[in-house]
mmCIF file of C-alpha atoms and ligand atoms in Angstrom:
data_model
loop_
_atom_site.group_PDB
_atom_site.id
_atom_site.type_symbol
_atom_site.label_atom_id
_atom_site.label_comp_id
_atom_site.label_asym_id
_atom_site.label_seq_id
_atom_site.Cartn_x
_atom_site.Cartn_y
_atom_site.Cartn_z
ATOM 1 C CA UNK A 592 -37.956 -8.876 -9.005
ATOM 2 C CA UNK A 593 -35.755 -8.149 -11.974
ATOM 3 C CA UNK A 594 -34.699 -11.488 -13.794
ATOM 4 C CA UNK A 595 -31.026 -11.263 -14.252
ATOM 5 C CA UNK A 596 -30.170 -13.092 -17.579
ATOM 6 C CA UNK A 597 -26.420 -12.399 -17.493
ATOM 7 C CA UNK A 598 -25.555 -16.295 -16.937
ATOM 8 C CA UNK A 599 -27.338 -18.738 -18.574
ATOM 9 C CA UNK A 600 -26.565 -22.535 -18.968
ATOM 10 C CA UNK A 601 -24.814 -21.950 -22.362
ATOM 11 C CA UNK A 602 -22.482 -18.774 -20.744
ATOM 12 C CA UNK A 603 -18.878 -20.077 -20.986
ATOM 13 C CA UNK A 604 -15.850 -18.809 -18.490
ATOM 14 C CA UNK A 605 -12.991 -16.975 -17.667
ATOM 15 C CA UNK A 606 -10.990 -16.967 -14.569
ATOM 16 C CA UNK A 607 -8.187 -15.395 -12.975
ATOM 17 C CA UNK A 608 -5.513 -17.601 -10.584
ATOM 18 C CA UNK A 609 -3.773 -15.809 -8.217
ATOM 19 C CA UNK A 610 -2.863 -15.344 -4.491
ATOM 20 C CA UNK A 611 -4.559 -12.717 -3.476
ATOM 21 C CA UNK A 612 -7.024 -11.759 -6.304
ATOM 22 C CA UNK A 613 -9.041 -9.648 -3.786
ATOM 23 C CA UNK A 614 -8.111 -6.529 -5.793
ATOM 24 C CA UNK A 615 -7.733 -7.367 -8.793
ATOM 25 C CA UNK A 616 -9.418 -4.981 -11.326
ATOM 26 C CA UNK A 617 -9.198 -7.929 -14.084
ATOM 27 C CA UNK A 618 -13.087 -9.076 -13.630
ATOM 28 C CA UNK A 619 -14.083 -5.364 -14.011
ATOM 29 C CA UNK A 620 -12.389 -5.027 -17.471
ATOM 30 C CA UNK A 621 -13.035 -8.636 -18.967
ATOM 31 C CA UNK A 622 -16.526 -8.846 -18.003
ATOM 32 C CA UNK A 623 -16.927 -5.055 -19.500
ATOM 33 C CA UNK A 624 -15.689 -6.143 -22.260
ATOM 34 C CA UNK A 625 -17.786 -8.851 -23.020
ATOM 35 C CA UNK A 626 -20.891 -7.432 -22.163
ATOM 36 C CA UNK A 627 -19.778 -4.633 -24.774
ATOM 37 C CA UNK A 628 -18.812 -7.099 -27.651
ATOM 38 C CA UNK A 629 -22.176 -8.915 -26.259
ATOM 39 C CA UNK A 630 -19.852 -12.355 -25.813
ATOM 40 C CA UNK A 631 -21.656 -15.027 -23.661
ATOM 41 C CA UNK A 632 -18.514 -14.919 -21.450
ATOM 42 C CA UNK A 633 -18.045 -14.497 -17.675
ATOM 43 C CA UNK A 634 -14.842 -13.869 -16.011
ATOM 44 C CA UNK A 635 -14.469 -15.177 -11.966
ATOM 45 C CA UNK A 636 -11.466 -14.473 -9.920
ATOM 46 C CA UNK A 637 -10.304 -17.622 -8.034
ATOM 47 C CA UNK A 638 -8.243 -17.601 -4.832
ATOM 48 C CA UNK A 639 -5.776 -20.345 -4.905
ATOM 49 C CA UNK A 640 -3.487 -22.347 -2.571
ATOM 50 C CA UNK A 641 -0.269 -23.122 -3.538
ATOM 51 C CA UNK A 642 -0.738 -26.885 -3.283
ATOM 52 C CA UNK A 643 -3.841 -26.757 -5.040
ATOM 53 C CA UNK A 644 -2.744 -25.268 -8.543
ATOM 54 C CA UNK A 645 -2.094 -28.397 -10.337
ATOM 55 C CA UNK A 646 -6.001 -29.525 -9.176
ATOM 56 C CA UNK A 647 -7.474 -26.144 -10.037
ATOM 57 C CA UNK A 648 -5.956 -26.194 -13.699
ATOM 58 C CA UNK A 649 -6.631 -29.716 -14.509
ATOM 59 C CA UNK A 650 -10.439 -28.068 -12.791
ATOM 60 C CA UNK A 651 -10.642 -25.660 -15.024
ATOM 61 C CA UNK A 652 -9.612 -27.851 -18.236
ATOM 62 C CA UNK A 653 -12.488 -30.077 -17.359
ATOM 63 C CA UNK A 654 -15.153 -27.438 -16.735
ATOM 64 C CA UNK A 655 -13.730 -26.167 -20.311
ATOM 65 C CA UNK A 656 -12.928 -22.883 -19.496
ATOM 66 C CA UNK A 657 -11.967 -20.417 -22.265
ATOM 67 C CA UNK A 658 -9.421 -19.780 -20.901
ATOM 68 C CA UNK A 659 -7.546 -18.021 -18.166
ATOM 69 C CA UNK A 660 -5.396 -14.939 -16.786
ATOM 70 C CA UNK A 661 -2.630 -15.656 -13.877
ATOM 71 C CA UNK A 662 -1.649 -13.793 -11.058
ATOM 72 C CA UNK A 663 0.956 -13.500 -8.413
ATOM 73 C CA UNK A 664 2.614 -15.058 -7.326
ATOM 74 C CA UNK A 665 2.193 -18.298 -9.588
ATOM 75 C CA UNK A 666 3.188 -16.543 -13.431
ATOM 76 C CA UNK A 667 6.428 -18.873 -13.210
ATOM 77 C CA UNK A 668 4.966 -22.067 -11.464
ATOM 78 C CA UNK A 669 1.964 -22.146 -14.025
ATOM 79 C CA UNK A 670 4.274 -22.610 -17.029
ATOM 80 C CA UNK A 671 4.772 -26.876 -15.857
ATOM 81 C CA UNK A 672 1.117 -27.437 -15.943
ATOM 82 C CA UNK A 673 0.892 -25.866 -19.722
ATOM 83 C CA UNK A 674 1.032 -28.000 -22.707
ATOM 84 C CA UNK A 675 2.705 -25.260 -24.924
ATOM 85 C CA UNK A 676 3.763 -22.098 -23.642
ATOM 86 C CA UNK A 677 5.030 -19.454 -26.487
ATOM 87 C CA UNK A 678 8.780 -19.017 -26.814
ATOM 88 C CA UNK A 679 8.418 -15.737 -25.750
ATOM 89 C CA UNK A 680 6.733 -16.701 -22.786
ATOM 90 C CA UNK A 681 9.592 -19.436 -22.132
ATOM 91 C CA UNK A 682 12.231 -16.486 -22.111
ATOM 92 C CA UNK A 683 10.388 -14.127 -19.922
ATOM 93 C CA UNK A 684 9.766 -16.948 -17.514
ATOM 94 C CA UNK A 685 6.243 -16.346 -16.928
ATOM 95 C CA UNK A 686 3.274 -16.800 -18.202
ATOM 96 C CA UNK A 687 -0.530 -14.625 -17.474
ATOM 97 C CA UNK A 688 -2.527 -15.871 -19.909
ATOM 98 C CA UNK A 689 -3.998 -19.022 -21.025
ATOM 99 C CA UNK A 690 -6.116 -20.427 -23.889
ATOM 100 C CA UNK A 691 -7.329 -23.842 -23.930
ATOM 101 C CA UNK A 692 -8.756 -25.005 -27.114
ATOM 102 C CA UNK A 693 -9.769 -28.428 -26.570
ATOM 103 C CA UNK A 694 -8.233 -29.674 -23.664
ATOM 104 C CA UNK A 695 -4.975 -28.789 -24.710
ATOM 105 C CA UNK A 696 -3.542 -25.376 -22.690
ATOM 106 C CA UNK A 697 -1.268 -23.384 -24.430
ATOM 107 C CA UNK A 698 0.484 -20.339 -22.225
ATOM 108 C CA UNK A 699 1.328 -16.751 -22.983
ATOM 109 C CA UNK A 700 2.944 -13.421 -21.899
ATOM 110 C CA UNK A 701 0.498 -10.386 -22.390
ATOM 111 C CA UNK A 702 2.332 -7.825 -19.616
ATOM 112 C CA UNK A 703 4.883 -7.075 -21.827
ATOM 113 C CA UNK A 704 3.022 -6.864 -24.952
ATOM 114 C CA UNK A 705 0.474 -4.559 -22.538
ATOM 115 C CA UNK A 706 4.085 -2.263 -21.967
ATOM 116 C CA UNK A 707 4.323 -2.020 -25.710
ATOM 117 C CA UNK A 708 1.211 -0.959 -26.667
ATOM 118 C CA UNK A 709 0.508 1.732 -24.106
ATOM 119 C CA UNK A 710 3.898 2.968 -24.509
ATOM 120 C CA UNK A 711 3.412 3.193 -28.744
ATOM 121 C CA UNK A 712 -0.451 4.609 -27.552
ATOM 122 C CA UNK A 713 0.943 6.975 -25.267
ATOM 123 C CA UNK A 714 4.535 8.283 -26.728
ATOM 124 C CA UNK A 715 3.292 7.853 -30.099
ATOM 125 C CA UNK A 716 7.287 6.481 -30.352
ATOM 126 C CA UNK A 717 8.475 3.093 -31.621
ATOM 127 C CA UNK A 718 11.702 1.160 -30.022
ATOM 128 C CA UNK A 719 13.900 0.445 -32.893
ATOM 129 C CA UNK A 720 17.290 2.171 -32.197
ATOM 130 C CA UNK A 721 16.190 3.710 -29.274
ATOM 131 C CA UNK A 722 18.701 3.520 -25.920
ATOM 132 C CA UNK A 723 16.734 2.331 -23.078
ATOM 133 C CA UNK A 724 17.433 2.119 -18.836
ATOM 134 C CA UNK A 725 15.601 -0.573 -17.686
ATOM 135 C CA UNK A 726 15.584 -0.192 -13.182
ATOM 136 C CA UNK A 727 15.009 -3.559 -11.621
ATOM 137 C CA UNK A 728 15.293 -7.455 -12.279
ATOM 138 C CA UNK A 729 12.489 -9.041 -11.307
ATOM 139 C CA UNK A 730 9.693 -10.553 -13.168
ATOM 140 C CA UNK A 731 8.405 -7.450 -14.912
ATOM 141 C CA UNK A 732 11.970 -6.343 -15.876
ATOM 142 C CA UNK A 733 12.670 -9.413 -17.719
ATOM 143 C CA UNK A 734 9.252 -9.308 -20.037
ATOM 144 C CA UNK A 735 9.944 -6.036 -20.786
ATOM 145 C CA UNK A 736 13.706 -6.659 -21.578
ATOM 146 C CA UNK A 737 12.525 -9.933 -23.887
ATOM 147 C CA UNK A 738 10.444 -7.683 -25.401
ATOM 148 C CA UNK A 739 12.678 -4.910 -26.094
ATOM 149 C CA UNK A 740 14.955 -6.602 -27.314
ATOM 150 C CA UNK A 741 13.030 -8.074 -29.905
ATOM 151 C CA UNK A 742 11.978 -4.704 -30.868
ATOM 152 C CA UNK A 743 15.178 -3.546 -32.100
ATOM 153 C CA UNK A 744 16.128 -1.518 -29.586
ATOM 154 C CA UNK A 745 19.849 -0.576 -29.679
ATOM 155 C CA UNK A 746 20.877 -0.934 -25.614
ATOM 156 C CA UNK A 747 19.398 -1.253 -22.425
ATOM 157 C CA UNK A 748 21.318 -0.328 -19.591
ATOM 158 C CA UNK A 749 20.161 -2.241 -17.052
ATOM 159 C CA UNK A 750 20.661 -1.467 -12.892
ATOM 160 C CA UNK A 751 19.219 -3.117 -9.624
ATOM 161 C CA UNK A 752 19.801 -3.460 -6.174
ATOM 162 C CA UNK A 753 20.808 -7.017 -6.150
ATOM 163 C CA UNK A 754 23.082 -6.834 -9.059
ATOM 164 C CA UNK A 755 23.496 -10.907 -9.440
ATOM 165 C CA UNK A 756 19.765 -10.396 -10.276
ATOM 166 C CA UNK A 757 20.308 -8.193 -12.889
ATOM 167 C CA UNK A 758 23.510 -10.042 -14.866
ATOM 168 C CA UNK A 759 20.931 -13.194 -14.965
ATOM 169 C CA UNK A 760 18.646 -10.824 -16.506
ATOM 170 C CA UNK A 761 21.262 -9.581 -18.831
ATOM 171 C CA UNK A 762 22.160 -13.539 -19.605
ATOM 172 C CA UNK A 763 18.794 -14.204 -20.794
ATOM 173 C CA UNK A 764 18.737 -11.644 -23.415
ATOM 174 C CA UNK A 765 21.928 -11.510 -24.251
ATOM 175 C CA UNK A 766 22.187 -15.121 -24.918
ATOM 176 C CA UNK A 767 18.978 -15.590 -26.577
ATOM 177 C CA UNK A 768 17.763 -12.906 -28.624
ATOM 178 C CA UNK A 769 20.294 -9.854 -29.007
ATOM 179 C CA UNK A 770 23.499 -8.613 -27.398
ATOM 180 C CA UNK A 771 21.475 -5.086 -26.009
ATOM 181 C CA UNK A 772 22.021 -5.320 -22.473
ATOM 182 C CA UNK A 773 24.827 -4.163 -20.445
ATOM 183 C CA UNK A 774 24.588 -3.903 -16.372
ATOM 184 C CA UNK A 775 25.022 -1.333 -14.446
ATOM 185 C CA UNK A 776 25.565 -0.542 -10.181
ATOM 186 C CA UNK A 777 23.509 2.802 -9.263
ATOM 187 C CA UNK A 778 26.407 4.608 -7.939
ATOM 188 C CA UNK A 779 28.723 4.206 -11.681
ATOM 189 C CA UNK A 780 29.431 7.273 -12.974
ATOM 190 C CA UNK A 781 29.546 5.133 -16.489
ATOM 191 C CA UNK A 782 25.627 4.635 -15.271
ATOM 192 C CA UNK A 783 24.979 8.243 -15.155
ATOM 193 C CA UNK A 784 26.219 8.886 -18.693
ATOM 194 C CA UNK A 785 24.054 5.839 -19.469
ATOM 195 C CA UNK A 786 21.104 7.375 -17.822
ATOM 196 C CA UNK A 787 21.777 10.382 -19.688
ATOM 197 C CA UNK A 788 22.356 9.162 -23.151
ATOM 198 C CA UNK A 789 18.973 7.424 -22.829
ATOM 199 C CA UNK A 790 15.546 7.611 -24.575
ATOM 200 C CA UNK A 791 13.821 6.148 -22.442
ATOM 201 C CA UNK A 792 13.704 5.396 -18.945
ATOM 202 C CA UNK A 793 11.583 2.424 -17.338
ATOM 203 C CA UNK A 794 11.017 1.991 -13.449
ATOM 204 C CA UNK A 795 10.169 -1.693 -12.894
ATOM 205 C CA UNK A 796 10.270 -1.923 -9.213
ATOM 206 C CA UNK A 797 7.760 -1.366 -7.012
ATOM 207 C CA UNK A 798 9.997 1.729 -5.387
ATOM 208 C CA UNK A 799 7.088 4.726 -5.201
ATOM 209 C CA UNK A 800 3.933 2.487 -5.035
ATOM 210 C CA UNK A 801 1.298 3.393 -2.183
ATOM 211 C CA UNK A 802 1.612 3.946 0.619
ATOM 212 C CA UNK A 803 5.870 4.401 0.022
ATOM 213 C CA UNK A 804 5.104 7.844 -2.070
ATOM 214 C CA UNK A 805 7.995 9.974 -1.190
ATOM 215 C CA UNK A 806 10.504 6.966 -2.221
ATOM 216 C CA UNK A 807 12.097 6.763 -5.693
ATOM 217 C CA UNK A 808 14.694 4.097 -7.160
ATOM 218 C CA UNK A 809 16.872 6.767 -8.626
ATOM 219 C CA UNK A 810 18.516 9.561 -7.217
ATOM 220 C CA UNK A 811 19.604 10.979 -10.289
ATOM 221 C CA UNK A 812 16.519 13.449 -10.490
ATOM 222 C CA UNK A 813 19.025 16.521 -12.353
ATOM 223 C CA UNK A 814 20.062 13.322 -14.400
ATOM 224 C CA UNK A 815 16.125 13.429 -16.294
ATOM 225 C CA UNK A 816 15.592 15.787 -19.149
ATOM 226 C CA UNK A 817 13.448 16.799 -21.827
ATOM 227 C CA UNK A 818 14.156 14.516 -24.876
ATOM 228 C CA UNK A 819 13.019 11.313 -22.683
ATOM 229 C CA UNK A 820 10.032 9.270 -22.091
ATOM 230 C CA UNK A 821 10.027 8.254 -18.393
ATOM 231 C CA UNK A 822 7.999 4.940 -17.656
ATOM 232 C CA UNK A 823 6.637 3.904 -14.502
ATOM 233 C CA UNK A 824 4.847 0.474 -14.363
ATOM 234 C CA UNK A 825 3.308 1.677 -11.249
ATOM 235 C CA UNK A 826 0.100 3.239 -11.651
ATOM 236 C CA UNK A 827 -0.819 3.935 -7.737
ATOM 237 C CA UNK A 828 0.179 6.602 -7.210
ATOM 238 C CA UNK A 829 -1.091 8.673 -10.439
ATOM 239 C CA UNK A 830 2.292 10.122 -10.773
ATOM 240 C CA UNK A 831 5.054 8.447 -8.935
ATOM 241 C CA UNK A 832 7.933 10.759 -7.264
ATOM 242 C CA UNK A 833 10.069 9.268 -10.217
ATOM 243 C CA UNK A 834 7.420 10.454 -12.725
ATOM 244 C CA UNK A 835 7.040 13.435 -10.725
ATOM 245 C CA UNK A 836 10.766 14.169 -11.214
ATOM 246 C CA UNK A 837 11.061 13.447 -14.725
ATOM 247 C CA UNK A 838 8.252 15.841 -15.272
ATOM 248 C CA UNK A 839 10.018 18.647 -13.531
ATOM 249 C CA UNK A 840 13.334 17.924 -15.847
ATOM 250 C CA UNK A 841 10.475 18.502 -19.196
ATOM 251 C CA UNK A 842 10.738 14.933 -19.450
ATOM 252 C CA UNK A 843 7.281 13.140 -21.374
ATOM 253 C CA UNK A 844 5.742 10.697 -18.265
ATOM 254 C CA UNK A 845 3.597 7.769 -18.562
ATOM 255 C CA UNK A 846 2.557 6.036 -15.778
ATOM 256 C CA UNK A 847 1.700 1.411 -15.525
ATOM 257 C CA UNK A 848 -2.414 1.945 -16.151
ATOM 258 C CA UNK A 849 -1.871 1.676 -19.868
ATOM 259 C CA UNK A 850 0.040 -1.202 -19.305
ATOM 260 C CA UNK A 851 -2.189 -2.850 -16.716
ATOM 261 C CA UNK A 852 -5.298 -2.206 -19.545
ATOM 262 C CA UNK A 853 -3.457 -3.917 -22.922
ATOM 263 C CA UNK A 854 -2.340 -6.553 -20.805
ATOM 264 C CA UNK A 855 -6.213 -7.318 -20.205
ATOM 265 C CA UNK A 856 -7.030 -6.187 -24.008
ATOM 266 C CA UNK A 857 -4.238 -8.952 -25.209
ATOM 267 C CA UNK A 858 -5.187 -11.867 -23.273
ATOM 268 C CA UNK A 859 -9.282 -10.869 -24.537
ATOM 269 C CA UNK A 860 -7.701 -11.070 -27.934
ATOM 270 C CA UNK A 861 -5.995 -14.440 -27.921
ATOM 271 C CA UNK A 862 -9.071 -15.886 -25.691
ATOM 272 C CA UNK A 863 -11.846 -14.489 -28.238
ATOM 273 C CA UNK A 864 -10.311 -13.730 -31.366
ATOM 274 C CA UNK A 865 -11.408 -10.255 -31.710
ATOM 275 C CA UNK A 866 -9.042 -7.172 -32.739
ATOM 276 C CA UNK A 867 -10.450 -3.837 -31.392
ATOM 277 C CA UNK A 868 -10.239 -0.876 -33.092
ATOM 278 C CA UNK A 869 -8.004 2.087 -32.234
ATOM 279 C CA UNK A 870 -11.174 3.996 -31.801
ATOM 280 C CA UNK A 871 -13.131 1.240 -29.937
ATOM 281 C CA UNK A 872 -9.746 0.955 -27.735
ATOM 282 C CA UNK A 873 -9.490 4.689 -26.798
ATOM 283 C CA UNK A 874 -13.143 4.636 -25.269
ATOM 284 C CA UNK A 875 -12.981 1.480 -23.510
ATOM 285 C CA UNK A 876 -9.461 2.651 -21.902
ATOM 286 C CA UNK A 877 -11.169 5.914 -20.960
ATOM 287 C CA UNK A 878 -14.260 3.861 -19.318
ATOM 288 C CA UNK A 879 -11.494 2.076 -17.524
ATOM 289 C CA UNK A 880 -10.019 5.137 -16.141
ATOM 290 C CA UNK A 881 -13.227 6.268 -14.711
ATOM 291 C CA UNK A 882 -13.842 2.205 -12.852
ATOM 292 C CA UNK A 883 -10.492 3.150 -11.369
ATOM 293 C CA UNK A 884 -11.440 6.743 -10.848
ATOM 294 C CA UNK A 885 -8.501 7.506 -12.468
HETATM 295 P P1 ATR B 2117 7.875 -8.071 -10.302
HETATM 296 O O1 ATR B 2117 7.342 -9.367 -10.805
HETATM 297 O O2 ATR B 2117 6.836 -7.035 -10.039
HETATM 298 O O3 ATR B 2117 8.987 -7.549 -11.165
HETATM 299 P P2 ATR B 2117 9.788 -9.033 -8.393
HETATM 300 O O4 ATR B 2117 10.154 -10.139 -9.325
HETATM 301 O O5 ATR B 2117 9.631 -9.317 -6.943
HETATM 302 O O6 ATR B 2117 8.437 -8.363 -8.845
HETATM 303 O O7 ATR B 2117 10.872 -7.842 -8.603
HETATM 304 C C1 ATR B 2117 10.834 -6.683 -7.853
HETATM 305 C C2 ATR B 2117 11.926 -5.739 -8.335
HETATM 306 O O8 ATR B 2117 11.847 -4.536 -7.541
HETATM 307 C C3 ATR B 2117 13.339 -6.270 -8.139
HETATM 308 O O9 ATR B 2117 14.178 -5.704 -9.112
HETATM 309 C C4 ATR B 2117 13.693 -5.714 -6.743
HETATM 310 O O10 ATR B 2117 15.083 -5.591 -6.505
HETATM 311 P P3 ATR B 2117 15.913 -6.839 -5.901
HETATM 312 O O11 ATR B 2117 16.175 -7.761 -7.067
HETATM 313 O O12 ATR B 2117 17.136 -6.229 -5.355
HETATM 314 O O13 ATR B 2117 15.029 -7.474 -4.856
HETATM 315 C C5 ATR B 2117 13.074 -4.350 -6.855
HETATM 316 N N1 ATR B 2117 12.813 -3.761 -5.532
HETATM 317 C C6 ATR B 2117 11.791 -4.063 -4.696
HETATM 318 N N2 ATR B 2117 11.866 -3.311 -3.576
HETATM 319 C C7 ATR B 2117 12.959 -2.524 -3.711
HETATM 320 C C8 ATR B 2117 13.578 -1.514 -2.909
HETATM 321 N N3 ATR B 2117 13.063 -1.169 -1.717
HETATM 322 N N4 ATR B 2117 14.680 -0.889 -3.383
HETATM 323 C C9 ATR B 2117 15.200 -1.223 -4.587
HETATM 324 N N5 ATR B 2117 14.660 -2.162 -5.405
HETATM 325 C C10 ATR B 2117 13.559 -2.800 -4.979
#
């Protein structure tokens, strides 16, 4: 029998939280990662009941884990049981990674610093000045437009299908870090010229994901053209419809794996203290692609 000497007594954790975790690709890249820096880390997803999280955290303190990612659906609900969550974190109203350092947990946002780093990797662009449509509200909107924001950009035009959603999005940012955003409904012909004018165009809904393929968010396809980066934070399919149609208009595509990666890459950072390299980063993310068969 082959003695596997992966876990010894000294081997300290990592977990995910979430509800499911089932799929989650997390344990694939963290554990990668440390068996390629040769950390004495491991990283276990943990299935979690609502009622339990408060248990499992004050858990996890004790059994002085590292520290932590989280999941859906508990990036918001997390943020009470943290004894310092970053400001940034407070604005985007959730929190997916955690570092305790002696019993104390403090709480940050990595998805939106993921966005930012695979869209600089990929575009090769930066934000500042740049006009930006930003489609949906939810949780993954609002990083994104915290982050934007504090990136200089000069406006994002922002449009979903529960508009309330959206002006509390536009509050947020608005009130707090810059006067960028400005709310749109899908059918404004002031949206199309917004659309238009744009640099870049983010999909943050899940409107395209597998199995609903055929489906976009906008049906402003002639709308897309050749001067734009197209974003879709999807990355099931490969190329959304949306991407799909951006491509057709000459438009540059990108599709959520990059973002899904440096989400991971972040929270490693903050946990372990390492920076990779560019060139370190480019063959892990290629690696990655080929777990996902991607
Ligand atoms: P996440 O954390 O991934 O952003 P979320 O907070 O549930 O998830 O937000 C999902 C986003 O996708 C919302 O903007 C949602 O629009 P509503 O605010 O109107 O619910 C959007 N969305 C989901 N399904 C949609 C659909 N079929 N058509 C249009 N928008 C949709």
């Amino acid at each position: 029998m082959k003695i596997d000497v992966r876990v010894t007594g000294k081997t300290k954790l990592l977990g995910l939280i979430g509800n499911p975790v089932e799929h989650s690709i997390s344990p694939q890249l963290h554990n990668s990662l440390s068996s390629l820096l040769g950390h004495d880390l491991v990283y276990v997803p943990l299935k979690v009941e609502k009622q339990n999280i408060g248990a499992v955290v004050n858990a996890l303190k004790r059994l002085e884990f590292v520290g932590f990612n989280v999941t859906v659906p508990y990036k918001r609900e997390i943020m009470k049981y943290i004894d310092e969550n970053t400001k940034e974190a407070i604005l985007m109203g959730a929190v997916n990674t955690v570092k305790n350092i002696d019993g104390r947990l403090f709480g940050y946002n990595t998805d939106a610093e993921g966005f930012a780093r695979s869209f600089k990797e990929e575009s090769g662009v930066g934000f500042a000045g740049k006009k930006v449509v930003i489609i949906g509200a939810g949780g993954v909107a609002r990083s994104i437009a915290v982050k934007l924001a504090k990136k200089g950009v000069e406006k994002i035009s922002l449009v979903n299908r529960t508009p309330l959603k959206a002006v509390e999005l536009a509050d947020v940012v608005n009130e707090n870090i810059r006067e960028v955003v400005q709310v749109y409904n899908f059918n404004d012909k002031t949206f199309m010229m917004a659309f238009e004018e744009s640099d870049i165009i983010i999909n943050t809904t899940s409107v395209g994901m597998f199995p609903d393929v055929n489906n976009t968010p906008v049906k402003v396809k002639n709308r897309f053209h050749k001067n734009q980066i197209v974003y879709d934070v999807i990355y099931n399919p490969v190329k959304t419809k949306f991407l799909k149609d951006a491509e057709k208009a000459g438009a540059k595509v990108i599709n959520g794996l990059g973002m899904l990666f440096y989400q991971g890459i972040s929270a490693y950072e903050i946990w372990t203290g390492v920076k990779f390299s560019e060139e370190d980063l480019s063959k892990i993310f290629a690696s990655f692609k080929k777990i996902l068969k991607m």
